[in-house]
Amino acid sequence: MAAKQHVLVTGVNGYLGAHIVDQLVKTGYRVRGTVRSGKLDLARESNAMYGKDVEIVAADDLAFGDFTEALKGVDAVIHAAAPLFGRASPEEALTAAIDGAMNILRQTEKMGIKRFVLVSSLATVASPDDRTSLVWTDKDWIEVSREQALASKDPGIVYVTEKVLAERAVWEFADTHPHVDITTVNPPYFLGPYAPNFRFTDASLAQMSTNNLLYLLLDPAGTPPIPVPPRHRRPRRRARDRPRAHGSSNFGGRAQAPPVPPPLRRLAGGRGAHRTGTPRAARAPLAARTNGLPGPAAEDKPARQLARGRDSEVGRAE
């Protein structure tokens, strides 16, 4: 029996990170997860149900820390750790997101690991207020700058800026390191149940991630925290679908999968997503890259996806 592939996942104590761990283990992978030292004991306790398939280690400095030990024996990396929205100062958030992604990516390549997935955001591609664009391609980016984000001090602008600049830096690295299979997953809002290994660390809405939108709708004011333009609902996904996207993007959605041709930028839109671009997913070579989303366990109508590589053809959807 072949040994299980080993995946390093950063930020496993988060809402999304916990789902990634849970689904990787259930599909036959071993996981090494990172959390901050202060959350190490809780993360180990919450993941004890997986036995030897999950190991939790401390990583306090994504931007400048040494990941040598964490990366030993690893076959692939999923970088899901990110600053919490509005929690850090603008400078801290930008540094953690951009330098953090590049630090772990450089060390991944240095250790000879060939597969890397970055959790990005649909916010890097198109504004939710943009009702004019009907086709999105891998050339679409929100125009941002670090200077504008720092000057604005607006958490939303800072968040979009950190996601855009981090992903752009990763793709610049991909251009000069074609031997590394790099995938970015660009999801919208995601909602749904918590993974069995997720634990709250404090009683706050921020701990609920984007699920807090549902609870804030019950506020007497009856309004969500971020304005939603009329006739333009923000795209969303079930939380359980996002880890499937990560797995299918770089590992084929199953253990012991062969490598996929790099590079790939995947937009994981959901029901309500106002995007109509579709790839030639039925034809090689993209066909091999697009299986597994949202997965066989989906309870309702599957969300459409847009998987984009540099050889993709994008057109209007039906």
PDB file of C-alpha atoms in Angstrom:
ATOM      1  CA  MET A   1       0.000   0.000   0.000  1.00  0.00           C
ATOM      2  CA  ALA A   2       1.426   3.361  -1.055  1.00  0.00           C
ATOM      3  CA  ALA A   3       2.111   5.941   1.632  1.00  0.00           C
ATOM      4  CA  LYS A   4      -0.365   8.769   1.989  1.00  0.00           C
ATOM      5  CA  GLN A   5       0.607  12.105   0.511  1.00  0.00           C
ATOM      6  CA  HIS A   6       1.481  14.723   3.117  1.00  0.00           C
ATOM      7  CA  VAL A   7       0.047  18.259   2.880  1.00  0.00           C
ATOM      8  CA  LEU A   8       1.057  21.324   4.891  1.00  0.00           C
ATOM      9  CA  VAL A   9      -1.912  23.613   5.593  1.00  0.00           C
ATOM     10  CA  THR A  10      -1.395  27.027   7.175  1.00  0.00           C
ATOM     11  CA  GLY A  11      -4.040  28.539   9.433  1.00  0.00           C
ATOM     12  CA  VAL A  12      -5.814  25.291  10.320  1.00  0.00           C
ATOM     13  CA  ASN A  13      -7.598  26.837  13.304  1.00  0.00           C
ATOM     14  CA  GLY A  14      -9.690  29.068  11.029  1.00  0.00           C
ATOM     15  CA  TYR A  15     -13.185  28.431   9.690  1.00  0.00           C
ATOM     16  CA  LEU A  16     -11.856  27.488   6.259  1.00  0.00           C
ATOM     17  CA  GLY A  17      -8.648  25.875   7.493  1.00  0.00           C
ATOM     18  CA  ALA A  18     -10.567  23.434   9.672  1.00  0.00           C
ATOM     19  CA  HIS A  19     -12.678  22.345   6.682  1.00  0.00           C
ATOM     20  CA  ILE A  20      -9.560  21.859   4.556  1.00  0.00           C
ATOM     21  CA  VAL A  21      -8.016  19.593   7.194  1.00  0.00           C
ATOM     22  CA  ASP A  22     -11.220  17.603   7.673  1.00  0.00           C
ATOM     23  CA  GLN A  23     -11.707  16.942   3.967  1.00  0.00           C
ATOM     24  CA  LEU A  24      -8.059  16.189   3.235  1.00  0.00           C
ATOM     25  CA  VAL A  25      -8.034  13.517   5.933  1.00  0.00           C
ATOM     26  CA  LYS A  26     -11.321  12.065   4.702  1.00  0.00           C
ATOM     27  CA  THR A  27      -9.948  11.780   1.168  1.00  0.00           C
ATOM     28  CA  GLY A  28      -6.777  10.002   2.214  1.00  0.00           C
ATOM     29  CA  TYR A  29      -4.131  12.613   2.978  1.00  0.00           C
ATOM     30  CA  ARG A  30      -1.947  13.231   5.998  1.00  0.00           C
ATOM     31  CA  VAL A  31      -1.923  16.831   7.196  1.00  0.00           C
ATOM     32  CA  ARG A  32       0.553  18.997   9.037  1.00  0.00           C
ATOM     33  CA  GLY A  33      -1.164  22.201  10.120  1.00  0.00           C
ATOM     34  CA  THR A  34       0.192  25.484  11.428  1.00  0.00           C
ATOM     35  CA  VAL A  35      -1.273  27.804  14.065  1.00  0.00           C
ATOM     36  CA  ARG A  36       0.107  30.504  16.343  1.00  0.00           C
ATOM     37  CA  SER A  37       1.756  29.305  19.554  1.00  0.00           C
ATOM     38  CA  GLY A  38      -1.044  30.691  21.705  1.00  0.00           C
ATOM     39  CA  LYS A  39      -3.559  28.467  19.910  1.00  0.00           C
ATOM     40  CA  LEU A  40      -1.381  25.365  19.654  1.00  0.00           C
ATOM     41  CA  ASP A  41      -2.901  23.372  22.529  1.00  0.00           C
ATOM     42  CA  LEU A  42      -6.476  24.075  21.449  1.00  0.00           C
ATOM     43  CA  ALA A  43      -5.722  23.154  17.834  1.00  0.00           C
ATOM     44  CA  ARG A  44      -4.075  19.888  18.863  1.00  0.00           C
ATOM     45  CA  GLU A  45      -7.031  19.032  21.076  1.00  0.00           C
ATOM     46  CA  SER A  46      -9.602  19.828  18.388  1.00  0.00           C
ATOM     47  CA  ASN A  47      -7.765  17.743  15.773  1.00  0.00           C
ATOM     48  CA  ALA A  48      -7.018  14.788  18.061  1.00  0.00           C
ATOM     49  CA  MET A  49      -9.944  12.909  16.470  1.00  0.00           C
ATOM     50  CA  TYR A  50      -7.819  12.347  13.355  1.00  0.00           C
ATOM     51  CA  GLY A  51      -5.053  10.536  15.215  1.00  0.00           C
ATOM     52  CA  LYS A  52      -1.731  10.261  13.414  1.00  0.00           C
ATOM     53  CA  ASP A  53      -3.169  11.712  10.200  1.00  0.00           C
ATOM     54  CA  VAL A  54      -2.970  15.273  11.574  1.00  0.00           C
ATOM     55  CA  GLU A  55       0.003  16.966  13.218  1.00  0.00           C
ATOM     56  CA  ILE A  56      -0.208  20.554  14.490  1.00  0.00           C
ATOM     57  CA  VAL A  57       2.880  22.776  14.751  1.00  0.00           C
ATOM     58  CA  ALA A  58       3.449  26.396  15.751  1.00  0.00           C
ATOM     59  CA  ALA A  59       4.156  29.166  13.228  1.00  0.00           C
ATOM     60  CA  ASP A  60       4.087  32.645  14.740  1.00  0.00           C
ATOM     61  CA  ASP A  61       5.635  34.676  11.937  1.00  0.00           C
ATOM     62  CA  LEU A  62       4.367  33.906   8.450  1.00  0.00           C
ATOM     63  CA  ALA A  63       6.196  36.833   6.878  1.00  0.00           C
ATOM     64  CA  PHE A  64       9.689  36.150   8.201  1.00  0.00           C
ATOM     65  CA  GLY A  65       9.597  32.810  10.043  1.00  0.00           C
ATOM     66  CA  ASP A  66      11.584  29.680   9.215  1.00  0.00           C
ATOM     67  CA  PHE A  67       9.341  26.874   7.888  1.00  0.00           C
ATOM     68  CA  THR A  68      12.112  24.342   7.332  1.00  0.00           C
ATOM     69  CA  GLU A  69      10.878  21.879   9.947  1.00  0.00           C
ATOM     70  CA  ALA A  70       7.215  22.352   9.022  1.00  0.00           C
ATOM     71  CA  LEU A  71       7.973  21.608   5.367  1.00  0.00           C
ATOM     72  CA  LYS A  72      10.052  18.462   5.898  1.00  0.00           C
ATOM     73  CA  GLY A  73       8.493  15.417   4.257  1.00  0.00           C
ATOM     74  CA  VAL A  74       5.670  17.444   2.714  1.00  0.00           C
ATOM     75  CA  ASP A  75       4.347  16.816  -0.812  1.00  0.00           C
ATOM     76  CA  ALA A  76       2.214  19.948  -1.193  1.00  0.00           C
ATOM     77  CA  VAL A  77       1.301  23.197   0.564  1.00  0.00           C
ATOM     78  CA  ILE A  78      -2.062  24.945   0.955  1.00  0.00           C
ATOM     79  CA  HIS A  79      -1.560  28.486   2.240  1.00  0.00           C
ATOM     80  CA  ALA A  80      -4.853  29.438   3.891  1.00  0.00           C
ATOM     81  CA  ALA A  81      -3.612  31.602   6.772  1.00  0.00           C
ATOM     82  CA  ALA A  82      -4.462  35.291   6.444  1.00  0.00           C
ATOM     83  CA  PRO A  83      -4.957  38.334   8.686  1.00  0.00           C
ATOM     84  CA  LEU A  84      -8.466  38.563  10.109  1.00  0.00           C
ATOM     85  CA  PHE A  85     -10.513  41.268   8.392  1.00  0.00           C
ATOM     86  CA  GLY A  86     -10.073  44.552  10.267  1.00  0.00           C
ATOM     87  CA  ARG A  87      -8.177  43.027  13.203  1.00  0.00           C
ATOM     88  CA  ALA A  88      -4.602  44.067  12.329  1.00  0.00           C
ATOM     89  CA  SER A  89      -3.356  47.524  11.406  1.00  0.00           C
ATOM     90  CA  PRO A  90      -3.239  48.214   7.645  1.00  0.00           C
ATOM     91  CA  GLU A  91       0.567  47.897   7.578  1.00  0.00           C
ATOM     92  CA  GLU A  92       0.526  44.674   9.601  1.00  0.00           C
ATOM     93  CA  ALA A  93      -2.207  43.159   7.429  1.00  0.00           C
ATOM     94  CA  LEU A  94      -0.417  43.975   4.175  1.00  0.00           C
ATOM     95  CA  THR A  95       2.907  42.639   5.443  1.00  0.00           C
ATOM     96  CA  ALA A  96       1.398  39.430   6.814  1.00  0.00           C
ATOM     97  CA  ALA A  97      -0.546  38.719   3.622  1.00  0.00           C
ATOM     98  CA  ILE A  98       2.014  39.636   0.969  1.00  0.00           C
ATOM     99  CA  ASP A  99       5.295  38.771   2.667  1.00  0.00           C
ATOM    100  CA  GLY A 100       3.668  35.775   4.336  1.00  0.00           C
ATOM    101  CA  ALA A 101       2.590  34.238   1.027  1.00  0.00           C
ATOM    102  CA  MET A 102       5.973  34.851  -0.567  1.00  0.00           C
ATOM    103  CA  ASN A 103       7.962  33.636   2.437  1.00  0.00           C
ATOM    104  CA  ILE A 104       6.284  30.254   2.546  1.00  0.00           C
ATOM    105  CA  LEU A 105       6.253  29.956  -1.272  1.00  0.00           C
ATOM    106  CA  ARG A 106      10.000  30.603  -1.522  1.00  0.00           C
ATOM    107  CA  GLN A 107      10.713  28.099   1.226  1.00  0.00           C
ATOM    108  CA  THR A 108       8.378  25.584  -0.424  1.00  0.00           C
ATOM    109  CA  GLU A 109      10.382  25.795  -3.654  1.00  0.00           C
ATOM    110  CA  LYS A 110      13.695  25.677  -1.782  1.00  0.00           C
ATOM    111  CA  MET A 111      12.641  22.416  -0.098  1.00  0.00           C
ATOM    112  CA  GLY A 112      11.919  20.852  -3.489  1.00  0.00           C
ATOM    113  CA  ILE A 113       8.131  20.756  -3.011  1.00  0.00           C
ATOM    114  CA  LYS A 114       6.376  21.008  -6.371  1.00  0.00           C
ATOM    115  CA  ARG A 115       2.760  21.854  -5.481  1.00  0.00           C
ATOM    116  CA  PHE A 116       1.497  25.066  -3.911  1.00  0.00           C
ATOM    117  CA  VAL A 117      -2.057  26.392  -3.497  1.00  0.00           C
ATOM    118  CA  LEU A 118      -2.795  29.975  -2.445  1.00  0.00           C
ATOM    119  CA  VAL A 119      -6.216  30.862  -1.062  1.00  0.00           C
ATOM    120  CA  SER A 120      -6.934  34.198  -2.707  1.00  0.00           C
ATOM    121  CA  SER A 121     -10.298  35.911  -3.225  1.00  0.00           C
ATOM    122  CA  LEU A 122     -12.780  36.750  -5.950  1.00  0.00           C
ATOM    123  CA  ALA A 123     -12.279  40.336  -4.748  1.00  0.00           C
ATOM    124  CA  THR A 124      -8.988  40.358  -6.679  1.00  0.00           C
ATOM    125  CA  VAL A 125     -10.840  39.915  -9.962  1.00  0.00           C
ATOM    126  CA  ALA A 126     -13.920  42.128  -9.996  1.00  0.00           C
ATOM    127  CA  SER A 127     -15.694  44.608  -7.771  1.00  0.00           C
ATOM    128  CA  PRO A 128     -19.083  43.462  -6.414  1.00  0.00           C
ATOM    129  CA  ASP A 129     -20.442  46.820  -7.607  1.00  0.00           C
ATOM    130  CA  ASP A 130     -19.338  46.230 -11.193  1.00  0.00           C
ATOM    131  CA  ARG A 131     -22.413  45.267 -13.213  1.00  0.00           C
ATOM    132  CA  THR A 132     -20.826  45.836 -16.610  1.00  0.00           C
ATOM    133  CA  SER A 133     -18.252  43.050 -16.969  1.00  0.00           C
ATOM    134  CA  LEU A 134     -19.780  39.882 -18.371  1.00  0.00           C
ATOM    135  CA  VAL A 135     -16.591  37.965 -19.016  1.00  0.00           C
ATOM    136  CA  TRP A 136     -13.737  37.449 -16.580  1.00  0.00           C
ATOM    137  CA  THR A 137     -10.379  36.118 -17.677  1.00  0.00           C
ATOM    138  CA  ASP A 138      -7.039  35.510 -16.004  1.00  0.00           C
ATOM    139  CA  LYS A 139      -6.082  39.047 -17.061  1.00  0.00           C
ATOM    140  CA  ASP A 140      -8.733  40.665 -14.825  1.00  0.00           C
ATOM    141  CA  TRP A 141      -7.487  42.357 -11.669  1.00  0.00           C
ATOM    142  CA  ILE A 142      -8.770  45.094  -9.378  1.00  0.00           C
ATOM    143  CA  GLU A 143      -6.441  48.095  -9.613  1.00  0.00           C
ATOM    144  CA  VAL A 144      -4.986  48.792  -6.169  1.00  0.00           C
ATOM    145  CA  SER A 145      -1.842  50.137  -4.553  1.00  0.00           C
ATOM    146  CA  ARG A 146      -0.272  49.717  -1.149  1.00  0.00           C
ATOM    147  CA  GLU A 147      -0.056  53.486  -0.755  1.00  0.00           C
ATOM    148  CA  GLN A 148      -3.782  53.978  -1.371  1.00  0.00           C
ATOM    149  CA  ALA A 149      -4.666  51.219   1.085  1.00  0.00           C
ATOM    150  CA  LEU A 150      -2.487  52.691   3.824  1.00  0.00           C
ATOM    151  CA  ALA A 151      -3.869  56.171   3.217  1.00  0.00           C
ATOM    152  CA  SER A 152      -7.485  55.005   3.287  1.00  0.00           C
ATOM    153  CA  LYS A 153      -7.196  52.963   6.503  1.00  0.00           C
ATOM    154  CA  ASP A 154     -10.399  51.294   5.315  1.00  0.00           C
ATOM    155  CA  PRO A 155     -10.441  47.570   6.283  1.00  0.00           C
ATOM    156  CA  GLY A 156     -12.235  46.635   3.076  1.00  0.00           C
ATOM    157  CA  ILE A 157      -9.738  48.417   0.838  1.00  0.00           C
ATOM    158  CA  VAL A 158      -6.836  46.987   2.834  1.00  0.00           C
ATOM    159  CA  TYR A 159      -8.268  43.467   2.516  1.00  0.00           C
ATOM    160  CA  VAL A 160      -8.683  43.676  -1.265  1.00  0.00           C
ATOM    161  CA  THR A 161      -5.236  45.237  -1.641  1.00  0.00           C
ATOM    162  CA  GLU A 162      -3.494  42.556   0.405  1.00  0.00           C
ATOM    163  CA  LYS A 163      -5.209  39.814  -1.599  1.00  0.00           C
ATOM    164  CA  VAL A 164      -4.377  41.397  -4.969  1.00  0.00           C
ATOM    165  CA  LEU A 165      -0.747  42.171  -4.174  1.00  0.00           C
ATOM    166  CA  ALA A 166      -0.141  38.770  -2.587  1.00  0.00           C
ATOM    167  CA  GLU A 167      -1.584  36.915  -5.569  1.00  0.00           C
ATOM    168  CA  ARG A 168       0.259  39.062  -8.098  1.00  0.00           C
ATOM    169  CA  ALA A 169       3.525  38.376  -6.273  1.00  0.00           C
ATOM    170  CA  VAL A 170       2.816  34.639  -6.356  1.00  0.00           C
ATOM    171  CA  TRP A 171       2.176  34.721 -10.120  1.00  0.00           C
ATOM    172  CA  GLU A 172       5.368  36.700 -10.719  1.00  0.00           C
ATOM    173  CA  PHE A 173       7.179  33.931  -8.849  1.00  0.00           C
ATOM    174  CA  ALA A 174       5.393  31.331 -10.995  1.00  0.00           C
ATOM    175  CA  ASP A 175       6.686  32.996 -14.167  1.00  0.00           C
ATOM    176  CA  THR A 176      10.288  32.448 -13.072  1.00  0.00           C
ATOM    177  CA  HIS A 177       9.783  29.054 -11.413  1.00  0.00           C
ATOM    178  CA  PRO A 178       7.777  26.964 -13.920  1.00  0.00           C
ATOM    179  CA  HIS A 179       8.824  23.718 -12.218  1.00  0.00           C
ATOM    180  CA  VAL A 180       6.480  24.495  -9.297  1.00  0.00           C
ATOM    181  CA  ASP A 181       2.786  23.668  -9.813  1.00  0.00           C
ATOM    182  CA  ILE A 182       1.089  26.807  -8.485  1.00  0.00           C
ATOM    183  CA  THR A 183      -2.670  27.208  -8.145  1.00  0.00           C
ATOM    184  CA  THR A 184      -4.664  30.111  -6.762  1.00  0.00           C
ATOM    185  CA  VAL A 185      -8.276  29.642  -5.710  1.00  0.00           C
ATOM    186  CA  ASN A 186     -10.382  32.816  -5.839  1.00  0.00           C
ATOM    187  CA  PRO A 187     -13.581  32.196  -3.869  1.00  0.00           C
ATOM    188  CA  PRO A 188     -16.356  34.627  -2.901  1.00  0.00           C
ATOM    189  CA  TYR A 189     -18.153  34.685   0.452  1.00  0.00           C
ATOM    190  CA  PHE A 190     -18.656  31.250   1.924  1.00  0.00           C
ATOM    191  CA  LEU A 191     -21.302  30.198   4.417  1.00  0.00           C
ATOM    192  CA  GLY A 192     -22.209  26.960   6.147  1.00  0.00           C
ATOM    193  CA  PRO A 193     -21.648  24.641   9.086  1.00  0.00           C
ATOM    194  CA  TYR A 194     -18.391  24.448  10.971  1.00  0.00           C
ATOM    195  CA  ALA A 195     -16.050  21.505  10.520  1.00  0.00           C
ATOM    196  CA  PRO A 196     -16.018  19.007  13.414  1.00  0.00           C
ATOM    197  CA  ASN A 197     -12.481  20.105  14.308  1.00  0.00           C
ATOM    198  CA  PHE A 198     -13.276  23.835  14.502  1.00  0.00           C
ATOM    199  CA  ARG A 199     -13.227  25.526  17.913  1.00  0.00           C
ATOM    200  CA  PHE A 200     -14.139  29.059  18.929  1.00  0.00           C
ATOM    201  CA  THR A 201     -11.418  30.848  20.888  1.00  0.00           C
ATOM    202  CA  ASP A 202     -13.596  33.749  22.022  1.00  0.00           C
ATOM    203  CA  ALA A 203     -17.236  34.785  21.946  1.00  0.00           C
ATOM    204  CA  SER A 204     -17.160  37.283  19.090  1.00  0.00           C
ATOM    205  CA  LEU A 205     -18.795  37.675  15.702  1.00  0.00           C
ATOM    206  CA  ALA A 206     -15.347  37.895  14.114  1.00  0.00           C
ATOM    207  CA  GLN A 207     -14.743  34.278  15.166  1.00  0.00           C
ATOM    208  CA  MET A 208     -17.694  33.226  13.021  1.00  0.00           C
ATOM    209  CA  SER A 209     -15.984  34.367   9.823  1.00  0.00           C
ATOM    210  CA  THR A 210     -18.462  35.216   7.046  1.00  0.00           C
ATOM    211  CA  ASN A 211     -21.156  33.256   8.874  1.00  0.00           C
ATOM    212  CA  ASN A 212     -21.535  36.401  10.983  1.00  0.00           C
ATOM    213  CA  LEU A 213     -23.453  37.909   8.052  1.00  0.00           C
ATOM    214  CA  LEU A 214     -26.368  35.620   8.852  1.00  0.00           C
ATOM    215  CA  TYR A 215     -26.458  36.739  12.461  1.00  0.00           C
ATOM    216  CA  LEU A 216     -26.034  40.420  11.682  1.00  0.00           C
ATOM    217  CA  LEU A 217     -29.093  40.167   9.438  1.00  0.00           C
ATOM    218  CA  LEU A 218     -31.054  39.532  12.633  1.00  0.00           C
ATOM    219  CA  ASP A 219     -29.905  42.888  13.991  1.00  0.00           C
ATOM    220  CA  PRO A 220     -32.802  45.299  14.669  1.00  0.00           C
ATOM    221  CA  ALA A 221     -31.544  47.485  11.844  1.00  0.00           C
ATOM    222  CA  GLY A 222     -32.015  44.533   9.503  1.00  0.00           C
ATOM    223  CA  THR A 223     -28.987  45.329   7.378  1.00  0.00           C
ATOM    224  CA  PRO A 224     -25.840  43.342   6.595  1.00  0.00           C
ATOM    225  CA  PRO A 225     -22.478  44.872   7.557  1.00  0.00           C
ATOM    226  CA  ILE A 226     -21.486  45.508   3.931  1.00  0.00           C
ATOM    227  CA  PRO A 227     -23.988  47.157   1.543  1.00  0.00           C
ATOM    228  CA  VAL A 228     -25.296  44.879  -1.192  1.00  0.00           C
ATOM    229  CA  PRO A 229     -26.267  46.763  -4.381  1.00  0.00           C
ATOM    230  CA  PRO A 230     -29.829  46.110  -5.632  1.00  0.00           C
ATOM    231  CA  ARG A 231     -30.069  43.262  -8.140  1.00  0.00           C
ATOM    232  CA  HIS A 232     -26.455  42.403  -7.507  1.00  0.00           C
ATOM    233  CA  ARG A 233     -26.144  39.721  -4.867  1.00  0.00           C
ATOM    234  CA  ARG A 234     -22.673  38.904  -3.718  1.00  0.00           C
ATOM    235  CA  PRO A 235     -21.508  35.440  -4.798  1.00  0.00           C
ATOM    236  CA  ARG A 236     -21.205  32.877  -2.045  1.00  0.00           C
ATOM    237  CA  ARG A 237     -20.277  29.238  -1.592  1.00  0.00           C
ATOM    238  CA  ARG A 238     -20.867  26.552   0.967  1.00  0.00           C
ATOM    239  CA  ALA A 239     -17.815  26.325   3.202  1.00  0.00           C
ATOM    240  CA  ARG A 240     -17.559  22.598   2.485  1.00  0.00           C
ATOM    241  CA  ASP A 241     -17.108  23.266  -1.244  1.00  0.00           C
ATOM    242  CA  ARG A 242     -14.017  25.412  -0.880  1.00  0.00           C
ATOM    243  CA  PRO A 243     -11.718  22.690   0.431  1.00  0.00           C
ATOM    244  CA  ARG A 244     -12.873  20.479  -2.439  1.00  0.00           C
ATOM    245  CA  ALA A 245     -11.770  23.225  -4.800  1.00  0.00           C
ATOM    246  CA  HIS A 246      -8.346  23.312  -3.163  1.00  0.00           C
ATOM    247  CA  GLY A 247      -7.965  19.559  -3.343  1.00  0.00           C
ATOM    248  CA  SER A 248      -9.114  19.226  -6.927  1.00  0.00           C
ATOM    249  CA  SER A 249      -7.042  22.209  -8.037  1.00  0.00           C
ATOM    250  CA  ASN A 250      -3.645  20.770  -7.305  1.00  0.00           C
ATOM    251  CA  PHE A 251      -4.073  17.194  -6.164  1.00  0.00           C
ATOM    252  CA  GLY A 252      -6.823  15.979  -8.506  1.00  0.00           C
ATOM    253  CA  GLY A 253      -9.302  15.727  -5.635  1.00  0.00           C
ATOM    254  CA  ARG A 254      -7.945  12.395  -4.434  1.00  0.00           C
ATOM    255  CA  ALA A 255      -4.920  10.923  -2.716  1.00  0.00           C
ATOM    256  CA  GLN A 256      -1.955   9.823  -4.837  1.00  0.00           C
ATOM    257  CA  ALA A 257      -3.074  11.988  -7.750  1.00  0.00           C
ATOM    258  CA  PRO A 258      -0.571  12.834 -10.483  1.00  0.00           C
ATOM    259  CA  PRO A 259       0.690  16.411 -10.837  1.00  0.00           C
ATOM    260  CA  VAL A 260      -1.366  18.846 -12.901  1.00  0.00           C
ATOM    261  CA  PRO A 261       0.110  21.135 -15.548  1.00  0.00           C
ATOM    262  CA  PRO A 262       0.939  24.525 -14.001  1.00  0.00           C
ATOM    263  CA  PRO A 263      -0.187  27.233 -13.651  1.00  0.00           C
ATOM    264  CA  LEU A 264      -3.873  27.598 -12.774  1.00  0.00           C
ATOM    265  CA  ARG A 265      -5.970  30.435 -11.415  1.00  0.00           C
ATOM    266  CA  ARG A 266      -9.411  29.196 -10.393  1.00  0.00           C
ATOM    267  CA  LEU A 267     -12.441  31.380  -9.703  1.00  0.00           C
ATOM    268  CA  ALA A 268     -14.752  29.467  -7.379  1.00  0.00           C
ATOM    269  CA  GLY A 269     -18.007  31.324  -7.928  1.00  0.00           C
ATOM    270  CA  GLY A 270     -21.281  30.169  -6.442  1.00  0.00           C
ATOM    271  CA  ARG A 271     -25.006  30.501  -6.986  1.00  0.00           C
ATOM    272  CA  GLY A 272     -25.744  34.193  -7.257  1.00  0.00           C
ATOM    273  CA  ALA A 273     -22.359  34.949  -8.771  1.00  0.00           C
ATOM    274  CA  HIS A 274     -22.775  37.437 -11.603  1.00  0.00           C
ATOM    275  CA  ARG A 275     -20.051  36.052 -13.804  1.00  0.00           C
ATOM    276  CA  THR A 276     -20.621  34.441 -17.123  1.00  0.00           C
ATOM    277  CA  GLY A 277     -17.162  33.473 -18.264  1.00  0.00           C
ATOM    278  CA  THR A 278     -16.664  29.748 -18.889  1.00  0.00           C
ATOM    279  CA  PRO A 279     -13.513  27.878 -19.908  1.00  0.00           C
ATOM    280  CA  ARG A 280     -13.167  25.150 -22.480  1.00  0.00           C
ATOM    281  CA  ALA A 281     -13.320  22.721 -19.561  1.00  0.00           C
ATOM    282  CA  ALA A 282     -14.470  19.829 -21.724  1.00  0.00           C
ATOM    283  CA  ARG A 283     -11.323  19.894 -23.826  1.00  0.00           C
ATOM    284  CA  ALA A 284      -7.713  19.114 -22.984  1.00  0.00           C
ATOM    285  CA  PRO A 285      -5.675  20.364 -21.245  1.00  0.00           C
ATOM    286  CA  LEU A 286      -8.096  22.143 -18.906  1.00  0.00           C
ATOM    287  CA  ALA A 287     -10.349  19.123 -18.514  1.00  0.00           C
ATOM    288  CA  ALA A 288      -7.880  17.493 -16.152  1.00  0.00           C
ATOM    289  CA  ARG A 289      -7.814  20.598 -13.985  1.00  0.00           C
ATOM    290  CA  THR A 290     -11.503  21.134 -13.327  1.00  0.00           C
ATOM    291  CA  ASN A 291     -12.808  17.917 -11.756  1.00  0.00           C
ATOM    292  CA  GLY A 292     -14.018  17.771  -8.187  1.00  0.00           C
ATOM    293  CA  LEU A 293     -15.845  21.071  -7.630  1.00  0.00           C
ATOM    294  CA  PRO A 294     -18.193  21.251  -5.830  1.00  0.00           C
ATOM    295  CA  GLY A 295     -17.952  17.496  -5.306  1.00  0.00           C
ATOM    296  CA  PRO A 296     -20.178  14.447  -5.098  1.00  0.00           C
ATOM    297  CA  ALA A 297     -21.642  15.417  -1.729  1.00  0.00           C
ATOM    298  CA  ALA A 298     -23.279  18.621  -2.940  1.00  0.00           C
ATOM    299  CA  GLU A 299     -26.878  18.732  -1.765  1.00  0.00           C
ATOM    300  CA  ASP A 300     -28.215  21.345  -4.170  1.00  0.00           C
ATOM    301  CA  LYS A 301     -27.549  22.564  -7.676  1.00  0.00           C
ATOM    302  CA  PRO A 302     -23.769  22.515  -8.229  1.00  0.00           C
ATOM    303  CA  ALA A 303     -22.122  25.897  -8.393  1.00  0.00           C
ATOM    304  CA  ARG A 304     -20.496  26.738 -11.698  1.00  0.00           C
ATOM    305  CA  GLN A 305     -16.774  27.278 -11.762  1.00  0.00           C
ATOM    306  CA  LEU A 306     -14.306  29.142 -13.881  1.00  0.00           C
ATOM    307  CA  ALA A 307     -10.910  27.481 -14.041  1.00  0.00           C
ATOM    308  CA  ARG A 308      -8.379  29.593 -15.822  1.00  0.00           C
ATOM    309  CA  GLY A 309      -4.961  28.806 -17.129  1.00  0.00           C
ATOM    310  CA  ARG A 310      -2.803  30.742 -19.520  1.00  0.00           C
ATOM    311  CA  ASP A 311      -4.043  28.573 -22.382  1.00  0.00           C
ATOM    312  CA  SER A 312      -7.727  28.940 -21.557  1.00  0.00           C
ATOM    313  CA  GLU A 313     -10.397  30.292 -23.864  1.00  0.00           C
ATOM    314  CA  VAL A 314     -13.062  32.308 -22.101  1.00  0.00           C
ATOM    315  CA  GLY A 315     -16.459  33.123 -23.529  1.00  0.00           C
ATOM    316  CA  ARG A 316     -19.984  33.927 -22.523  1.00  0.00           C
ATOM    317  CA  ALA A 317     -22.009  31.416 -20.590  1.00  0.00           C
ATOM    318  CA  GLU A 318     -25.426  30.278 -21.652  1.00  0.00           C
TER     319      GLU A 318
END
